[in-house]
Short mmCIF file of C-alpha atoms in Angstrom, two decimals:
data_model
loop_
_atom_site.label_atom_id
_atom_site.label_comp_id
_atom_site.label_asym_id
_atom_site.label_seq_id
_atom_site.Cartn_x
_atom_site.Cartn_y
_atom_site.Cartn_z
CA MET G 1 -142.47 55.34 -19.28
CA SER G 2 -139.55 56.62 -21.42
CA ILE G 3 -140.14 58.20 -24.77
CA GLU G 4 -138.31 56.50 -27.63
CA VAL G 5 -136.07 58.93 -29.50
CA PRO G 6 -135.70 58.22 -33.21
CA PRO G 7 -132.13 57.75 -34.56
CA PRO G 8 -130.48 60.96 -35.71
CA THR G 9 -130.33 61.84 -39.41
CA ALA G 10 -128.98 64.71 -41.43
CA ASP G 11 -132.47 66.14 -41.61
CA ALA G 12 -133.28 65.42 -37.98
CA PRO G 13 -130.00 65.54 -36.01
CA TRP G 14 -129.74 65.24 -32.25
CA GLY G 15 -128.82 68.24 -30.20
CA VAL G 16 -125.47 68.30 -28.39
CA ALA G 17 -127.15 67.96 -25.03
CA LEU G 18 -129.15 64.96 -26.20
CA PHE G 19 -126.08 63.30 -27.67
CA ALA G 20 -124.05 64.06 -24.55
CA GLY G 21 -126.80 62.64 -22.43
CA LYS G 22 -126.83 59.48 -24.54
CA ILE G 23 -123.03 59.15 -24.04
CA ARG G 24 -123.38 59.65 -20.31
CA GLY G 25 -126.11 57.03 -20.15
CA TRP G 26 -124.04 54.50 -22.08
CA ILE G 27 -120.98 55.20 -19.89
CA GLU G 28 -122.89 54.94 -16.64
CA ARG G 29 -124.11 51.49 -17.64
CA LEU G 30 -120.47 50.31 -17.48
CA GLY G 31 -120.65 50.48 -13.69
CA MET G 32 -117.64 50.23 -11.38
CA ALA G 33 -114.39 48.41 -12.16
CA TRP G 34 -111.10 47.65 -10.42
CA VAL G 35 -108.15 48.85 -12.49
CA GLU G 36 -104.41 48.60 -11.92
CA GLY G 37 -101.86 51.18 -12.90
CA GLU G 38 -99.21 53.62 -11.82
CA ILE G 39 -99.94 57.10 -10.47
CA ALA G 40 -98.43 59.44 -13.06
CA GLN G 41 -99.84 62.65 -11.61
CA TRP G 42 -101.15 63.49 -8.14
CA GLY G 43 -102.35 66.92 -7.00
CA ARG G 44 -104.64 68.25 -4.29
CA SER G 45 -107.05 71.15 -4.61
CA GLY G 46 -109.67 72.13 -2.09
CA GLY G 47 -109.51 68.75 -0.35
CA ASN G 48 -110.03 66.86 -3.62
CA VAL G 49 -107.37 64.94 -5.54
CA TYR G 50 -106.91 65.17 -9.29
CA GLY G 51 -104.48 62.89 -11.08
CA LYS G 52 -103.66 60.47 -13.82
CA LEU G 53 -103.27 56.72 -13.81
CA LYS G 54 -100.86 55.14 -16.31
CA ASP G 55 -100.94 51.58 -17.58
CA VAL G 56 -97.95 49.56 -16.41
CA ASP G 57 -97.19 47.95 -19.79
CA GLU G 58 -99.01 49.97 -22.48
CA ASP G 59 -99.05 53.63 -23.45
CA ALA G 60 -102.43 54.43 -21.99
CA THR G 61 -103.52 56.97 -19.39
CA ILE G 62 -106.79 57.91 -17.71
CA SER G 63 -107.67 60.90 -15.57
CA PHE G 64 -109.27 60.40 -12.18
CA THR G 65 -110.88 62.42 -9.44
CA ILE G 66 -111.08 61.58 -5.75
CA TRP G 67 -113.57 63.62 -3.82
CA SER G 68 -112.75 64.80 -0.32
CA SER G 69 -115.28 62.40 1.16
CA VAL G 70 -113.23 59.49 -0.22
CA THR G 71 -109.67 60.79 0.40
CA SER G 72 -110.13 60.52 4.17
CA LYS G 73 -110.58 56.74 3.76
CA LEU G 74 -107.47 56.23 1.58
CA PRO G 75 -103.86 55.62 2.73
CA ASP G 76 -102.01 58.83 3.62
CA ASP G 77 -98.80 57.86 1.81
CA LEU G 78 -100.22 57.66 -1.71
CA LYS G 79 -98.05 59.66 -4.06
CA GLN G 80 -96.85 60.03 -7.62
CA GLY G 81 -95.04 56.92 -8.88
CA ASP G 82 -96.94 54.45 -6.69
CA ARG G 83 -98.41 51.35 -8.26
CA VAL G 84 -102.04 50.97 -7.15
CA VAL G 85 -105.39 49.29 -7.78
CA ALA G 86 -108.41 51.57 -7.77
CA LEU G 87 -112.16 51.10 -7.78
CA VAL G 88 -113.36 53.56 -10.40
CA LYS G 89 -116.56 54.49 -12.11
CA PRO G 90 -116.60 56.36 -15.45
CA ASN G 91 -118.12 59.81 -15.20
CA TYR G 92 -118.93 61.91 -18.24
CA TRP G 93 -119.29 65.61 -17.56
CA ILE G 94 -121.85 66.90 -20.03
CA LYS G 95 -121.13 70.60 -19.58
CA GLY G 96 -117.41 70.26 -20.28
CA GLY G 97 -117.56 67.22 -22.55
CA THR G 98 -114.83 65.43 -20.57
CA LEU G 99 -114.52 61.90 -19.32
CA SER G 100 -112.89 61.06 -16.01
CA MET G 101 -112.92 58.25 -13.51
CA GLN G 102 -114.39 58.81 -10.10
CA VAL G 103 -112.38 56.85 -7.54
CA PHE G 104 -114.20 55.15 -4.69
CA ASP G 105 -111.24 53.20 -3.33
CA MET G 106 -107.49 52.96 -3.93
CA LYS G 107 -104.71 50.93 -2.37
CA HIS G 108 -101.06 50.08 -2.96
CA VAL G 109 -100.00 47.14 -5.09
CA GLY G 110 -96.23 47.70 -4.67
CA LEU G 111 -93.49 50.00 -5.93
CA GLY G 112 -94.26 51.06 -9.45
CA ASP G 113 -92.12 49.52 -12.16
CA LEU G 114 -91.01 52.94 -13.34
CA LEU G 115 -90.11 54.12 -9.89
CA GLU G 116 -88.29 50.88 -9.19
CA LYS G 117 -86.34 51.21 -12.42
CA LEU G 118 -85.34 54.78 -11.53
CA GLU G 119 -84.26 53.69 -8.07
CA ARG G 120 -82.02 50.98 -9.49
CA LEU G 121 -80.49 53.52 -11.89
CA ARG G 122 -79.96 55.96 -9.02
CA GLN G 123 -78.10 53.35 -6.99
CA LYS G 124 -75.98 52.35 -9.99
CA LEU G 125 -74.92 55.90 -10.87
CA SER G 126 -74.32 56.75 -7.22
CA ALA G 127 -71.99 53.76 -6.88
CA GLU G 128 -70.06 54.99 -9.94
CA GLY G 129 -69.57 58.37 -8.29
CA LEU G 130 -71.65 60.47 -10.70
CA PHE G 131 -73.50 62.11 -7.82
CA SER G 132 -70.45 63.04 -5.75
CA ARG G 133 -68.87 65.79 -7.86
CA ARG G 134 -69.64 69.40 -6.96
CA ARG G 135 -67.57 71.98 -8.81
CA PRO G 136 -67.84 75.65 -7.73
CA LEU G 137 -69.58 78.04 -10.09
CA PRO G 138 -67.76 81.17 -11.32
CA PHE G 139 -68.54 84.27 -9.29
CA LEU G 140 -69.43 86.34 -12.36
CA PRO G 141 -69.68 84.25 -15.55
CA GLY G 142 -68.77 86.10 -18.72
CA CYS G 143 -71.20 84.03 -20.81
CA ILE G 144 -73.95 81.65 -19.66
CA GLY G 145 -75.09 78.72 -21.76
CA LEU G 146 -78.81 77.94 -21.58
CA VAL G 147 -80.54 74.74 -22.74
CA THR G 148 -84.31 75.10 -22.77
CA GLY G 149 -87.42 74.76 -24.90
CA LYS G 150 -88.03 77.31 -27.63
CA ASP G 151 -90.16 80.29 -26.53
CA SER G 152 -90.66 78.61 -23.14
CA ASP G 153 -91.53 80.37 -19.91
CA ALA G 154 -88.39 78.87 -18.40
CA GLU G 155 -86.23 80.67 -20.96
CA LYS G 156 -87.98 83.97 -20.32
CA ASP G 157 -87.65 83.57 -16.55
CA VAL G 158 -83.92 82.87 -16.69
CA LEU G 159 -83.12 85.70 -19.11
CA ARG G 160 -85.32 88.28 -17.41
CA ASN G 161 -84.15 87.59 -13.85
CA ALA G 162 -80.48 87.33 -14.82
CA GLN G 163 -80.55 90.64 -16.69
CA LEU G 164 -82.38 92.32 -13.83
CA ARG G 165 -79.61 91.24 -11.47
CA TRP G 166 -76.67 91.98 -13.81
CA PRO G 167 -77.64 93.92 -16.97
CA ALA G 168 -74.33 93.20 -18.72
CA VAL G 169 -74.73 89.40 -18.54
CA THR G 170 -74.63 87.54 -21.88
CA PHE G 171 -76.24 84.26 -22.87
CA ARG G 172 -75.82 81.65 -25.54
CA VAL G 173 -79.16 79.85 -25.85
CA VAL G 174 -79.52 76.46 -27.54
CA HIS G 175 -83.13 75.32 -27.90
CA ALA G 176 -84.03 71.66 -27.50
CA ALA G 177 -87.12 69.55 -26.96
CA VAL G 178 -87.67 69.10 -23.24
CA GLN G 179 -90.20 66.28 -23.44
CA GLY G 180 -91.06 63.52 -25.84
CA ASP G 181 -88.97 61.04 -27.80
CA ARG G 182 -86.58 63.66 -29.25
CA ALA G 183 -85.83 65.34 -25.94
CA VAL G 184 -82.94 63.17 -24.72
CA GLY G 185 -80.94 63.40 -27.94
CA GLU G 186 -81.51 67.13 -28.41
CA VAL G 187 -80.62 68.02 -24.82
CA ILE G 188 -77.41 65.95 -25.02
CA SER G 189 -76.47 67.65 -28.30
CA ALA G 190 -77.14 71.10 -26.83
CA LEU G 191 -75.00 70.34 -23.76
CA ARG G 192 -72.07 69.24 -25.92
CA ILE G 193 -72.33 72.32 -28.14
CA LEU G 194 -72.18 74.66 -25.16
CA ASP G 195 -69.45 72.66 -23.43
CA ALA G 196 -67.26 72.99 -26.53
CA ASP G 197 -67.68 76.79 -26.56
CA PRO G 198 -64.66 78.31 -24.72
CA GLU G 199 -66.61 81.49 -23.91
CA VAL G 200 -69.31 79.67 -21.95
CA ASP G 201 -68.46 79.62 -18.22
CA VAL G 202 -71.54 77.81 -16.89
CA ILE G 203 -74.48 75.90 -18.39
CA ILE G 204 -78.11 76.00 -17.20
CA VAL G 205 -80.66 73.35 -18.18
CA ALA G 206 -84.10 74.85 -17.56
CA ARG G 207 -87.61 73.51 -17.92
CA GLY G 208 -90.90 74.55 -16.37
CA GLY G 209 -93.06 72.31 -14.24
CA GLY G 210 -94.80 69.21 -15.52
CA ASP G 211 -96.14 65.87 -14.45
CA PHE G 212 -93.93 62.98 -13.44
CA GLN G 213 -93.88 61.41 -16.90
CA ASN G 214 -92.88 64.60 -18.70
CA LEU G 215 -89.89 65.05 -16.42
CA LEU G 216 -88.59 61.50 -16.96
CA VAL G 217 -86.43 62.84 -19.80
CA PHE G 218 -84.11 64.36 -17.20
CA SER G 219 -83.63 61.02 -15.46
CA ASP G 220 -82.50 59.23 -18.63
CA GLU G 221 -79.21 57.37 -18.18
CA ALA G 222 -77.66 58.60 -21.44
CA LEU G 223 -78.46 62.21 -20.57
CA LEU G 224 -77.10 61.80 -17.04
CA ARG G 225 -73.81 60.35 -18.28
CA ALA G 226 -73.46 63.12 -20.86
CA ALA G 227 -74.03 65.71 -18.13
CA ALA G 228 -71.44 64.08 -15.87
CA ALA G 229 -68.86 64.20 -18.68
CA LEU G 230 -69.09 67.98 -19.12
CA SER G 231 -66.04 70.07 -18.31
CA THR G 232 -68.20 73.19 -17.79
CA PRO G 233 -70.10 73.57 -14.49
CA LEU G 234 -73.76 72.58 -14.86
CA VAL G 235 -76.90 73.93 -13.15
CA SER G 236 -80.12 71.91 -13.18
CA ALA G 237 -83.32 73.98 -13.03
CA ILE G 238 -86.08 71.46 -13.79
CA GLY G 239 -89.70 71.93 -12.74
CA HIS G 240 -90.63 73.17 -9.30
CA GLU G 241 -89.33 72.69 -5.77
CA ALA G 242 -91.01 69.28 -5.36
CA ASP G 243 -89.68 67.89 -8.66
CA ARG G 244 -86.42 65.95 -8.29
CA PRO G 245 -85.20 64.42 -11.56
CA MET G 246 -81.81 62.70 -11.29
CA LEU G 247 -80.17 65.47 -13.33
CA ASP G 248 -80.35 67.47 -10.07
CA ASP G 249 -77.97 64.94 -8.47
CA VAL G 250 -75.49 64.93 -11.37
CA ALA G 251 -75.37 68.72 -11.80
CA ASP G 252 -72.95 70.87 -9.87
CA LEU G 253 -75.84 72.94 -8.54
CA ARG G 254 -79.55 72.19 -8.21
CA ALA G 255 -81.91 75.16 -8.55
CA SER G 256 -85.49 74.76 -7.41
CA THR G 257 -86.86 76.71 -10.40
CA PRO G 258 -85.53 78.47 -13.51
CA THR G 259 -85.91 81.77 -11.66
CA ASP G 260 -83.86 80.41 -8.80
CA ALA G 261 -81.18 79.32 -11.29
CA ALA G 262 -80.79 82.89 -12.55
CA LYS G 263 -80.45 84.17 -8.98
CA ARG G 264 -77.91 81.49 -8.03
CA VAL G 265 -75.69 81.92 -11.12
CA VAL G 266 -75.68 85.72 -11.55
CA PRO G 267 -74.85 88.04 -8.63
CA ASP G 268 -77.05 91.06 -7.92
CA VAL G 269 -75.25 94.16 -9.14
CA SER G 270 -76.87 96.35 -6.49
CA ASP G 271 -75.79 93.97 -3.72
CA GLU G 272 -72.25 93.83 -5.08
CA LEU G 273 -72.05 97.61 -5.39
CA ALA G 274 -73.26 97.89 -1.81
CA ARG G 275 -70.56 95.43 -0.71
CA VAL G 276 -67.91 97.37 -2.61
CA GLN G 277 -69.08 100.62 -1.03
CA GLN G 278 -69.10 98.99 2.40
CA ALA G 279 -65.61 97.64 1.83
CA ARG G 280 -64.36 101.04 0.67
CA SER G 281 -65.89 102.71 3.72
CA GLY G 282 -64.27 100.16 6.00
CA MET G 283 -60.89 100.62 4.32
CA ARG G 284 -61.18 104.40 4.51
CA LEU G 285 -62.04 104.20 8.20
CA ARG G 286 -59.14 101.86 8.96
CA ILE G 287 -56.64 103.97 6.99
CA THR G 288 -57.84 107.15 8.71
CA GLN G 289 -57.52 105.51 12.12
CA ARG G 290 -54.07 104.21 11.27
CA ILE G 291 -52.87 107.61 10.07
CA SER G 292 -54.28 109.30 13.17
CA THR G 293 -52.57 106.74 15.41
CA GLU G 294 -49.23 107.23 13.66
CA VAL G 295 -49.54 111.02 13.79
CA ASP G 296 -50.16 110.82 17.55
CA ARG G 297 -47.21 108.46 17.93
CA LEU G 298 -44.91 110.80 15.99
CA GLY G 299 -46.08 113.71 18.12
CA ALA G 300 -45.29 111.77 21.30
CA LEU G 301 -41.86 110.85 19.98
CA ARG G 302 -41.06 114.41 18.94
CA SER G 303 -42.06 115.69 22.39
CA ARG G 304 -39.40 113.59 24.11
CA PRO G 305 -36.34 115.63 25.23
CA VAL G 306 -33.91 113.61 23.15
CA LEU G 307 -35.81 114.46 19.98
CA ALA G 308 -36.86 117.94 21.03
CA ASN G 309 -33.15 118.88 21.52
CA PRO G 310 -30.98 116.18 19.86
CA ALA G 311 -27.76 118.17 20.61
CA SER G 312 -28.25 117.61 24.35
CA MET G 313 -27.74 113.90 23.89
CA ILE G 314 -24.56 114.52 21.88
CA ASP G 315 -23.24 117.05 24.44
CA GLY G 316 -23.85 114.63 27.30
CA ARG G 317 -22.11 111.80 25.49
CA SER G 318 -19.23 114.16 24.54
CA GLU G 319 -18.62 115.00 28.21
CA ASP G 320 -18.72 111.33 29.14
CA LEU G 321 -16.27 110.54 26.36
CA THR G 322 -13.84 113.30 27.46
CA ARG G 323 -13.99 112.08 31.04
CA HIS G 324 -13.38 108.47 30.01
CA VAL G 325 -10.43 109.47 27.75
CA ALA G 326 -8.80 111.45 30.57
CA ARG G 327 -9.30 108.58 32.96
CA SER G 328 -7.82 106.19 30.41
CA HIS G 329 -4.69 108.34 30.01
CA GLU G 330 -4.25 108.47 33.77
CA LEU G 331 -4.64 104.72 34.16
CA ILE G 332 -2.23 104.00 31.30
CA GLU G 333 0.44 106.33 32.72
CA ARG G 334 0.14 104.70 36.15
CA ARG G 335 0.38 101.27 34.60
CA LEU G 336 3.45 102.24 32.59
CA GLU G 337 5.09 103.78 35.65
CA ARG G 338 4.53 100.63 37.71
CA ALA G 339 5.80 98.50 34.83
CA HIS G 340 8.96 100.67 34.51
CA THR G 341 9.67 100.30 38.23
CA GLY G 342 9.19 96.56 37.98
CA VAL G 343 11.53 96.30 35.01
CA THR G 344 14.22 98.30 36.88
CA GLU G 345 13.95 96.01 39.89
CA LEU G 346 14.11 92.89 37.74
CA THR G 347 17.11 94.29 35.87
CA SER G 348 18.96 94.88 39.14
CA GLN G 349 18.16 91.37 40.33
CA LEU G 350 19.22 89.89 37.02
CA ARG G 351 22.52 91.78 37.04
CA ALA G 352 23.22 90.70 40.62
CA LEU G 353 22.82 87.08 39.63
CA SER G 354 24.69 87.43 36.34
CA PRO G 355 27.96 85.34 35.90
CA GLN G 356 29.55 88.47 34.48
CA ARG G 357 29.24 90.15 37.89
CA THR G 358 31.02 87.19 39.45
CA LEU G 359 33.83 87.47 36.89
CA GLU G 360 34.12 91.20 37.55
CA ARG G 361 34.81 90.41 41.20
CA GLY G 362 38.00 88.50 40.12
CA TYR G 363 36.75 85.03 39.55
CA ALA G 364 37.46 82.93 36.40
CA ILE G 365 35.82 80.02 34.69
CA ALA G 366 38.10 77.08 33.77
CA GLN G 367 36.99 75.00 30.81
CA LEU G 368 38.44 71.94 29.18
CA PRO G 369 39.21 71.99 25.48
CA ASP G 370 35.79 70.43 24.76
CA GLY G 371 34.08 73.35 26.58
CA ALA G 372 33.15 71.48 29.74
CA ALA G 373 33.57 73.52 32.94
CA VAL G 374 36.10 72.20 35.45
CA ARG G 375 34.44 71.56 38.79
CA ASP G 376 36.91 69.03 40.24
CA ALA G 377 40.74 68.97 40.14
CA ALA G 378 40.52 65.39 39.02
CA GLN G 379 39.09 66.62 35.74
CA ALA G 380 42.37 68.41 34.91
CA PRO G 381 45.43 66.22 35.47
CA THR G 382 48.93 67.59 34.97
CA GLY G 383 49.48 68.79 31.46
CA THR G 384 45.80 69.47 30.74
CA ARG G 385 45.24 72.57 28.68
CA LEU G 386 42.55 74.84 30.00
CA VAL G 387 40.67 77.89 28.77
CA LEU G 388 40.15 80.47 31.48
CA THR G 389 37.30 82.98 31.04
CA VAL G 390 37.76 86.16 33.03
CA ALA G 391 35.80 89.39 33.22
CA ALA G 392 37.54 90.78 30.16
CA GLY G 393 38.75 88.10 27.75
CA ARG G 394 40.03 84.53 27.85
CA LEU G 395 43.37 82.88 28.81
CA SER G 396 45.01 79.62 27.75
CA ALA G 397 46.69 77.67 30.58
CA THR G 398 48.37 74.32 31.25
CA VAL G 399 48.11 72.43 34.53
CA ASP G 400 51.61 71.90 36.12
CA ASP G 401 50.55 70.19 39.25
CA ALA G 402 47.13 68.77 39.64
CA HIS G 403 47.46 68.51 43.41
CA ASN G 404 48.49 72.01 44.33
CA GLY G 405 46.79 73.67 41.43
CA SER G 406 49.90 75.25 39.92
CA PHE G 407 49.94 75.79 36.19
CA THR G 408 51.57 77.82 33.57
CA GLY G 409 49.82 79.73 30.92
CA ALA G 410 49.95 82.72 28.67
CA ALA G 411 47.18 85.27 28.09
CA ALA G 412 46.38 86.65 24.73
CA SER G 413 46.98 90.19 25.93
CA THR G 414 47.44 90.46 29.75
CA ARG G 415 48.31 88.31 32.69
CA THR G 416 45.47 87.76 35.17
CA PRO G 417 46.13 86.35 38.67
CA ILE G 418 44.47 83.04 39.31
CA ARG G 419 43.13 81.84 42.63
CA ALA G 420 42.74 78.14 43.57
CA ALA G 421 43.22 76.98 40.05
CA ALA G 422 42.66 73.36 41.03
CA THR G 423 39.19 74.19 42.29
CA GLY G 424 38.37 76.43 39.36
CA ARG G 425 38.94 79.72 41.26
CA ALA G 426 41.66 82.13 40.00
CA GLY G 427 43.48 84.63 42.25
CA HIS G 428 46.38 87.09 42.08
CA GLY G 429 49.72 85.24 41.51
#
């Protein structure tokens, strides 16, 4: 038999435990109910699952707990973004004053509206080519632009890790809301401000982890198009490794965390100094080896006889040259001597065959007035004037008798006997 508790008054209030017990009793009388919604958060801890279920149409969310004894009976592929129906029972925890839903069963209804909407947007932007650009980041940016929440852990992580790696690195930080209704507009404005700054070489958008709904800002279409229009390389550092907002696909580089973004954008000064030292050592070694090789080569060349005593080469060539010159003189003299002998022989032959020799032996050449030589008596009938060429001079003659060859003539200076005048041969007469 329960004891009736009088209603609370200002003079006789209930204790917190009594009031909490009353609330728990009222809630437990609600019993179990099937509810439909979209998984907005899903995390495991010690075999249990803790998450949130979001209404499909209204802005309403409830927290739920699935004990390990129940998770083994549920589908293995349940995840954030799935649309489900769940059998829940309200559970009020008196010690902590919190209300949650204990899940006894859960199953898929279909792809969540939000997830389906994001998938359609992903396919649309991919078809437009917004996911295909990948510009290289500068090796050592002079100034890094950072878009993040004010006084956020993400900002501290990026600045601290970047300065640890390269102390001289500089930043231009533009704070913006990273969740809520103002987030999209402020992030777009911050990106445009940094993109217009000529000193900024690369831009990082950083935000710490959060549930699926809080990260939806970085899958907004307007923000994605603004990011794709930037002329400055962009790095997306949103959430943790498992978080994949669509800004990761539009950015030139996706970093798993803000800390990873600092490591990917800024080189480690100690590593670079080690590389420089290694390169210098390698260059010094190669140069030393090259010099040593060339010194050995010069030594080998200098040890050769021709370089050890260069005059010996000149002396040897001088003797060869003297010998060749003497031989040349000898050959030339022999050639000239043979040529002289040949010329003498040819001259003798030519003189023997010369018409002048024939004339010197007493012969004459009879020519008609037109210069034609007389070879037949018929060419010079009686009365024909002839010109007789003898060894020394010419004679004019007239044919007296064409048959017996007699003629009369007068020489310009002397009389020369003519033989066989009719046949063109002159003799003594």
